[in-house]
Short mmCIF file of C-alpha atoms in Angstrom, two decimals:
data_model
loop_
_atom_site.label_atom_id
_atom_site.label_comp_id
_atom_site.label_asym_id
_atom_site.label_seq_id
_atom_site.Cartn_x
_atom_site.Cartn_y
_atom_site.Cartn_z
CA UNK A 142 -1.26 3.61 -8.06
CA UNK A 143 -1.30 7.38 -7.84
CA UNK A 144 1.45 9.00 -9.89
CA UNK A 145 1.24 12.57 -8.61
CA UNK A 146 3.47 13.63 -5.79
CA UNK A 147 2.90 17.02 -4.15
CA UNK A 148 6.00 18.04 -2.27
CA UNK A 149 5.69 19.24 1.34
CA UNK A 150 8.65 19.29 3.69
CA UNK A 151 7.34 22.05 5.98
CA UNK A 152 6.04 19.74 8.73
CA UNK A 153 7.53 16.80 10.56
CA UNK A 154 4.56 15.13 12.27
CA UNK A 155 4.69 12.12 14.53
CA UNK A 156 3.09 8.84 13.48
CA UNK A 157 0.90 6.81 15.84
CA UNK A 158 -0.07 3.23 14.91
CA UNK A 159 -2.80 1.54 16.96
CA UNK A 160 -2.58 -2.25 17.03
CA UNK A 161 -4.23 -4.95 19.10
CA UNK A 162 -5.31 -8.36 17.78
CA UNK A 163 -4.49 -8.38 14.06
CA UNK A 164 -0.86 -9.35 13.66
CA UNK A 165 -1.37 -10.21 9.98
CA UNK A 166 -2.78 -6.74 9.32
CA UNK A 167 -0.04 -5.07 11.36
CA UNK A 168 2.66 -6.83 9.35
CA UNK A 169 1.14 -5.65 6.06
CA UNK A 170 0.48 -2.19 7.51
CA UNK A 171 4.14 -1.62 8.37
CA UNK A 172 5.30 -3.19 5.09
CA UNK A 173 3.23 -0.62 3.21
CA UNK A 174 4.50 2.17 5.45
CA UNK A 175 8.10 1.17 4.79
CA UNK A 176 7.51 0.71 1.06
CA UNK A 177 5.59 3.93 0.41
CA UNK A 178 7.00 6.30 3.05
CA UNK A 179 10.38 7.49 4.22
CA UNK A 180 9.68 6.88 7.89
CA UNK A 181 12.50 9.25 8.80
CA UNK A 182 10.15 12.07 7.79
CA UNK A 183 8.25 11.49 11.03
CA UNK A 184 9.69 13.15 14.09
CA UNK A 185 8.75 10.01 16.06
CA UNK A 186 6.82 6.79 15.43
CA UNK A 187 4.73 5.25 18.20
CA UNK A 188 3.21 1.76 18.17
CA UNK A 189 0.41 1.55 20.72
CA UNK A 190 0.33 -2.19 21.44
CA UNK A 191 -2.94 -3.06 23.15
CA UNK A 192 -2.81 -6.46 24.86
CA UNK A 193 -0.97 -8.08 21.93
CA UNK A 194 0.03 -11.74 21.72
CA UNK A 195 3.70 -12.77 22.10
CA UNK A 196 3.90 -13.40 18.33
CA UNK A 197 2.42 -9.99 17.59
CA UNK A 198 4.83 -8.39 20.05
CA UNK A 199 7.70 -10.02 18.16
CA UNK A 200 6.51 -8.39 14.91
CA UNK A 201 6.27 -5.01 16.64
CA UNK A 202 9.74 -5.34 18.14
CA UNK A 203 11.19 -6.32 14.77
CA UNK A 204 9.67 -3.17 13.25
CA UNK A 205 11.10 -1.07 16.08
CA UNK A 206 14.53 -2.65 15.61
CA UNK A 207 14.56 -1.51 11.97
CA UNK A 208 13.92 2.14 12.85
CA UNK A 209 15.68 3.96 15.68
CA UNK A 210 12.85 6.44 16.27
CA UNK A 211 10.08 3.83 16.68
CA UNK A 212 8.84 3.63 20.27
CA UNK A 213 6.63 0.79 21.49
CA UNK A 214 3.96 1.80 24.00
CA UNK A 215 2.41 -1.22 25.77
CA UNK A 216 -1.27 -0.62 26.57
CA UNK A 217 -3.10 -2.75 29.15
CA UNK A 218 -5.79 -3.84 29.80
CA UNK A 219 -7.39 -4.76 26.47
CA UNK A 220 -9.66 -2.11 24.97
CA UNK A 221 -9.58 1.55 24.10
CA UNK A 222 -10.53 2.66 27.61
CA UNK A 223 -8.50 3.48 29.54
CA UNK A 224 -5.01 2.51 28.37
CA UNK A 225 -5.12 3.28 24.64
CA UNK A 226 -6.98 6.56 25.18
CA UNK A 227 -4.48 7.59 27.86
CA UNK A 228 -1.54 6.77 25.59
CA UNK A 229 -3.07 8.71 22.71
CA UNK A 230 -3.71 11.71 24.94
CA UNK A 231 -0.09 11.76 26.10
CA UNK A 232 1.33 11.51 22.56
CA UNK A 233 -1.09 14.09 21.14
CA UNK A 234 -0.22 16.54 23.92
CA UNK A 235 3.51 15.98 23.38
CA UNK A 236 3.29 16.57 19.62
CA UNK A 237 0.46 19.09 19.34
CA UNK A 238 2.71 21.54 17.51
CA UNK A 239 4.21 18.87 15.25
CA UNK A 240 0.93 17.23 14.36
CA UNK A 241 0.23 13.51 14.74
CA UNK A 242 -0.81 11.14 11.97
CA UNK A 243 -2.84 8.27 13.46
CA UNK A 244 -3.50 5.05 11.56
CA UNK A 245 -5.03 1.74 12.56
CA UNK A 246 -3.33 -1.63 12.23
CA UNK A 247 -5.60 -2.67 9.35
CA UNK A 248 -4.83 0.38 7.19
CA UNK A 249 -2.57 -0.14 4.18
CA UNK A 250 -1.14 3.08 2.77
CA UNK A 251 -0.43 3.69 -0.90
CA UNK A 252 2.14 5.60 -2.93
CA UNK A 253 2.63 9.26 -1.91
CA UNK A 254 -0.16 9.06 0.69
CA UNK A 255 1.75 11.21 3.18
CA UNK A 256 2.51 13.91 0.60
CA UNK A 257 -1.18 14.20 -0.18
CA UNK A 258 -2.19 14.26 3.48
CA UNK A 259 0.34 16.96 4.38
CA UNK A 260 -0.57 19.01 1.31
CA UNK A 261 -4.21 18.82 2.41
CA UNK A 262 -3.26 20.01 5.85
CA UNK A 263 -1.24 22.89 4.49
CA UNK A 264 -4.09 23.96 2.23
CA UNK A 265 -6.72 23.86 5.00
CA UNK A 266 -4.70 24.88 8.06
CA UNK A 267 -6.09 28.43 8.07
CA UNK A 268 -9.57 27.49 6.87
CA UNK A 269 -11.97 28.23 9.75
CA UNK A 270 -14.50 25.76 8.37
CA UNK A 271 -12.14 22.74 8.40
CA UNK A 272 -11.33 21.03 11.68
CA UNK A 273 -8.96 18.32 10.48
CA UNK A 274 -7.78 16.33 7.46
CA UNK A 275 -7.80 12.60 6.76
CA UNK A 276 -7.21 10.11 3.95
CA UNK A 277 -10.27 8.51 2.32
CA UNK A 278 -10.64 4.72 2.66
CA UNK A 279 -13.07 2.95 0.30
CA UNK A 280 -14.11 0.40 2.94
CA UNK A 281 -15.65 2.95 5.30
CA UNK A 282 -18.82 4.98 5.50
CA UNK A 283 -16.92 8.18 4.77
CA UNK A 284 -15.03 6.62 1.87
CA UNK A 285 -18.15 5.11 0.31
CA UNK A 286 -19.78 8.54 0.35
CA UNK A 287 -16.71 10.40 -0.95
CA UNK A 288 -16.08 7.91 -3.76
CA UNK A 289 -19.73 7.79 -4.84
CA UNK A 290 -19.18 9.51 -8.18
CA UNK A 291 -16.20 7.27 -8.93
CA UNK A 292 -18.15 4.11 -8.12
CA UNK A 293 -21.07 5.25 -10.26
CA UNK A 294 -18.74 5.87 -13.19
CA UNK A 295 -16.61 2.73 -12.97
CA UNK A 296 -18.27 0.20 -10.67
CA UNK A 297 -22.04 0.58 -10.99
CA UNK A 298 -22.54 -2.98 -9.78
CA UNK A 299 -21.18 -1.99 -6.36
CA UNK A 300 -23.56 0.95 -6.26
CA UNK A 301 -26.53 -1.19 -7.35
CA UNK A 302 -25.87 -3.92 -4.81
CA UNK A 303 -24.70 -1.82 -1.86
CA UNK A 304 -26.21 1.66 -2.22
CA UNK A 305 -28.49 1.28 0.79
CA UNK A 306 -26.29 -0.91 2.97
CA UNK A 307 -24.24 0.09 5.99
CA UNK A 308 -20.56 -0.40 5.26
CA UNK A 309 -19.60 -1.55 8.72
CA UNK A 310 -21.89 -4.60 8.67
CA UNK A 311 -22.05 -5.39 4.94
CA UNK A 312 -19.49 -8.08 4.05
CA UNK A 313 -20.63 -8.03 0.41
CA UNK A 314 -19.56 -4.39 0.08
CA UNK A 315 -16.21 -5.25 1.65
CA UNK A 316 -15.68 -8.16 -0.73
CA UNK A 317 -16.82 -6.32 -3.85
CA UNK A 318 -14.55 -3.35 -3.19
CA UNK A 319 -11.55 -5.56 -2.50
CA UNK A 320 -12.26 -7.67 -5.59
CA UNK A 321 -12.33 -4.42 -7.58
CA UNK A 322 -8.94 -3.49 -6.12
CA UNK A 323 -7.35 -6.87 -6.79
CA UNK A 324 -8.91 -7.88 -10.11
CA UNK A 325 -10.61 -4.88 -11.74
CA UNK A 326 -7.92 -2.17 -11.59
CA UNK A 327 -9.73 0.01 -9.07
CA UNK A 328 -6.51 1.84 -8.18
CA UNK A 329 -5.55 2.52 -11.79
CA UNK A 330 -9.01 3.78 -12.66
CA UNK A 331 -9.13 5.88 -9.52
CA UNK A 332 -5.73 7.44 -10.23
CA UNK A 333 -7.09 8.64 -13.57
CA UNK A 334 -10.35 9.78 -12.01
CA UNK A 335 -8.96 11.56 -8.92
CA UNK A 336 -7.74 15.13 -9.14
CA UNK A 337 -6.58 17.87 -6.78
CA UNK A 338 -10.05 18.30 -5.31
CA UNK A 339 -10.90 17.64 -1.70
CA UNK A 340 -13.88 15.83 -0.30
CA UNK A 341 -15.68 17.63 2.51
CA UNK A 342 -17.42 15.60 5.20
CA UNK A 343 -19.37 16.51 8.33
CA UNK A 344 -18.56 13.12 9.86
CA UNK A 345 -15.45 10.98 9.74
CA UNK A 346 -14.22 7.43 10.08
CA UNK A 347 -10.74 7.92 11.57
CA UNK A 348 -8.75 5.13 9.96
CA UNK A 349 -6.01 7.57 8.81
CA UNK A 350 -6.22 11.08 10.24
CA UNK A 351 -3.92 14.01 11.01
CA UNK A 352 -4.43 15.78 14.33
CA UNK A 353 -2.96 19.25 14.85
CA UNK A 354 -3.33 21.78 17.65
CA UNK A 355 -6.45 23.31 16.10
CA UNK A 356 -8.16 19.94 16.01
CA UNK A 357 -6.97 18.90 19.46
CA UNK A 358 -8.22 22.09 21.09
CA UNK A 359 -11.68 21.42 19.67
CA UNK A 360 -11.73 17.70 20.41
CA UNK A 361 -10.11 17.89 23.82
CA UNK A 362 -8.50 14.91 25.56
CA UNK A 363 -10.09 11.61 24.67
CA UNK A 364 -12.26 10.22 27.48
CA UNK A 365 -10.47 7.65 29.64
CA UNK A 366 -13.41 6.30 31.62
CA UNK A 367 -16.39 4.26 30.52
CA UNK A 368 -19.74 6.05 30.47
CA UNK A 369 -22.80 3.94 31.23
CA UNK A 370 -25.03 3.60 28.19
CA UNK A 371 -22.60 5.42 25.87
CA UNK A 372 -20.04 4.30 23.32
CA UNK A 373 -16.67 5.75 24.34
CA UNK A 374 -14.16 5.84 21.47
CA UNK A 375 -11.76 8.33 19.91
CA UNK A 376 -13.94 8.31 16.78
CA UNK A 377 -17.01 9.30 18.78
CA UNK A 378 -15.02 12.17 20.31
CA UNK A 379 -13.90 13.40 16.89
CA UNK A 380 -17.42 13.33 15.47
CA UNK A 381 -18.87 15.04 18.53
CA UNK A 382 -16.36 17.86 17.94
CA UNK A 383 -17.34 18.09 14.28
CA UNK A 384 -21.02 18.36 15.22
CA UNK A 385 -20.41 20.81 18.07
CA UNK A 386 -18.26 23.17 16.00
CA UNK A 387 -20.18 22.79 12.73
CA UNK A 388 -16.86 22.27 10.95
CA UNK A 389 -15.89 19.70 8.34
CA UNK A 390 -13.14 17.20 7.67
CA UNK A 391 -11.21 17.58 4.42
CA UNK A 392 -10.05 14.47 2.55
CA UNK A 393 -7.68 14.73 -0.45
CA UNK A 394 -9.20 12.84 -3.37
CA UNK A 395 -5.78 11.62 -4.48
CA UNK A 396 -4.78 10.47 -0.98
CA UNK A 397 -6.58 7.13 -1.04
CA UNK A 398 -5.47 4.43 1.40
CA UNK A 399 -6.99 1.03 2.14
CA UNK A 400 -8.89 -0.27 5.16
CA UNK A 401 -9.18 -4.03 5.49
CA UNK A 402 -12.34 -4.71 7.46
CA UNK A 403 -14.81 -3.54 10.04
CA UNK A 404 -15.21 -5.88 13.01
CA UNK A 405 -18.67 -7.15 12.07
CA UNK A 406 -17.38 -8.33 8.68
CA UNK A 407 -14.08 -9.78 9.81
CA UNK A 408 -15.07 -13.45 9.81
CA UNK A 409 -16.43 -13.21 6.27
CA UNK A 410 -13.36 -11.30 5.11
CA UNK A 411 -10.97 -13.86 6.58
CA UNK A 412 -12.84 -16.51 4.61
CA UNK A 413 -13.37 -14.66 1.33
CA UNK A 414 -10.55 -12.11 1.21
CA UNK A 415 -7.64 -13.16 3.45
CA UNK A 416 -4.95 -10.64 4.29
CA UNK A 417 -2.37 -12.88 2.63
CA UNK A 418 -4.10 -12.44 -0.74
CA UNK A 419 -4.19 -8.66 -0.34
CA UNK A 420 -0.55 -8.66 0.74
CA UNK A 421 0.49 -10.64 -2.33
CA UNK A 422 -1.34 -8.13 -4.55
CA UNK A 423 0.24 -5.14 -2.76
CA UNK A 424 3.71 -6.57 -3.18
CA UNK A 425 3.15 -7.39 -6.84
CA UNK A 426 1.70 -3.92 -7.52
CA UNK A 427 4.60 -2.25 -5.72
CA UNK A 428 7.06 -4.11 -7.90
CA UNK A 429 5.60 -2.89 -11.19
#
């Protein structure tokens, strides 16, 4: 795990967690948040619960009961459009001056992740070429690109096998990266490899991202209606803004967090790399 800890108490952003059908991921997500973050640092915490099962709702309510400033936002019907997009728009508008950290239910944060993210924001807030900041996730297109030099140095087998593949539909890449995390000391090696540098990316997978007023003014409200023949997501809106403005996203190299799985690889991941195994590793690593 990362041992550096940049201190930044100048901002008190809100936190927004999007969750829908993965109760197992949500439970591990909030465990990591509680283990590696003082949640009181957030001015508010919102759980956007999109058509969740009764069992999932019970997990969400238990999390809310542990923290007085957690607010549960039910989102119906199922899907990003319209309910989740509308809820995000309302929260982002309410906290534009605070900033909003958004994470997905299958994102597992690591030690000092928030310090690194806020330090990145502070460093790039006045940079006209940077639109927003985010944490890198190895299991994502952005993360694979940003961590290329690290993989070449320490995990050339991943590069050899997966260099030309698309992360979002390559279950072998998912499995190899997670095996490297669990059995080959990826995090320890990365902590020694990472430094205070920042990755710069013209496109972004938004698993863990910080929105501020500058970003929101460029992105605009997320679309809340389906568009025939077009994919309507918050991620599409973010990347359209990056292309339109010609600006970049900045990702702190030391701010690594984990993403479990893209949808196309979920069945293979549940078979080969269940969340319970990852959770057991996270808990053991946290106890060291």
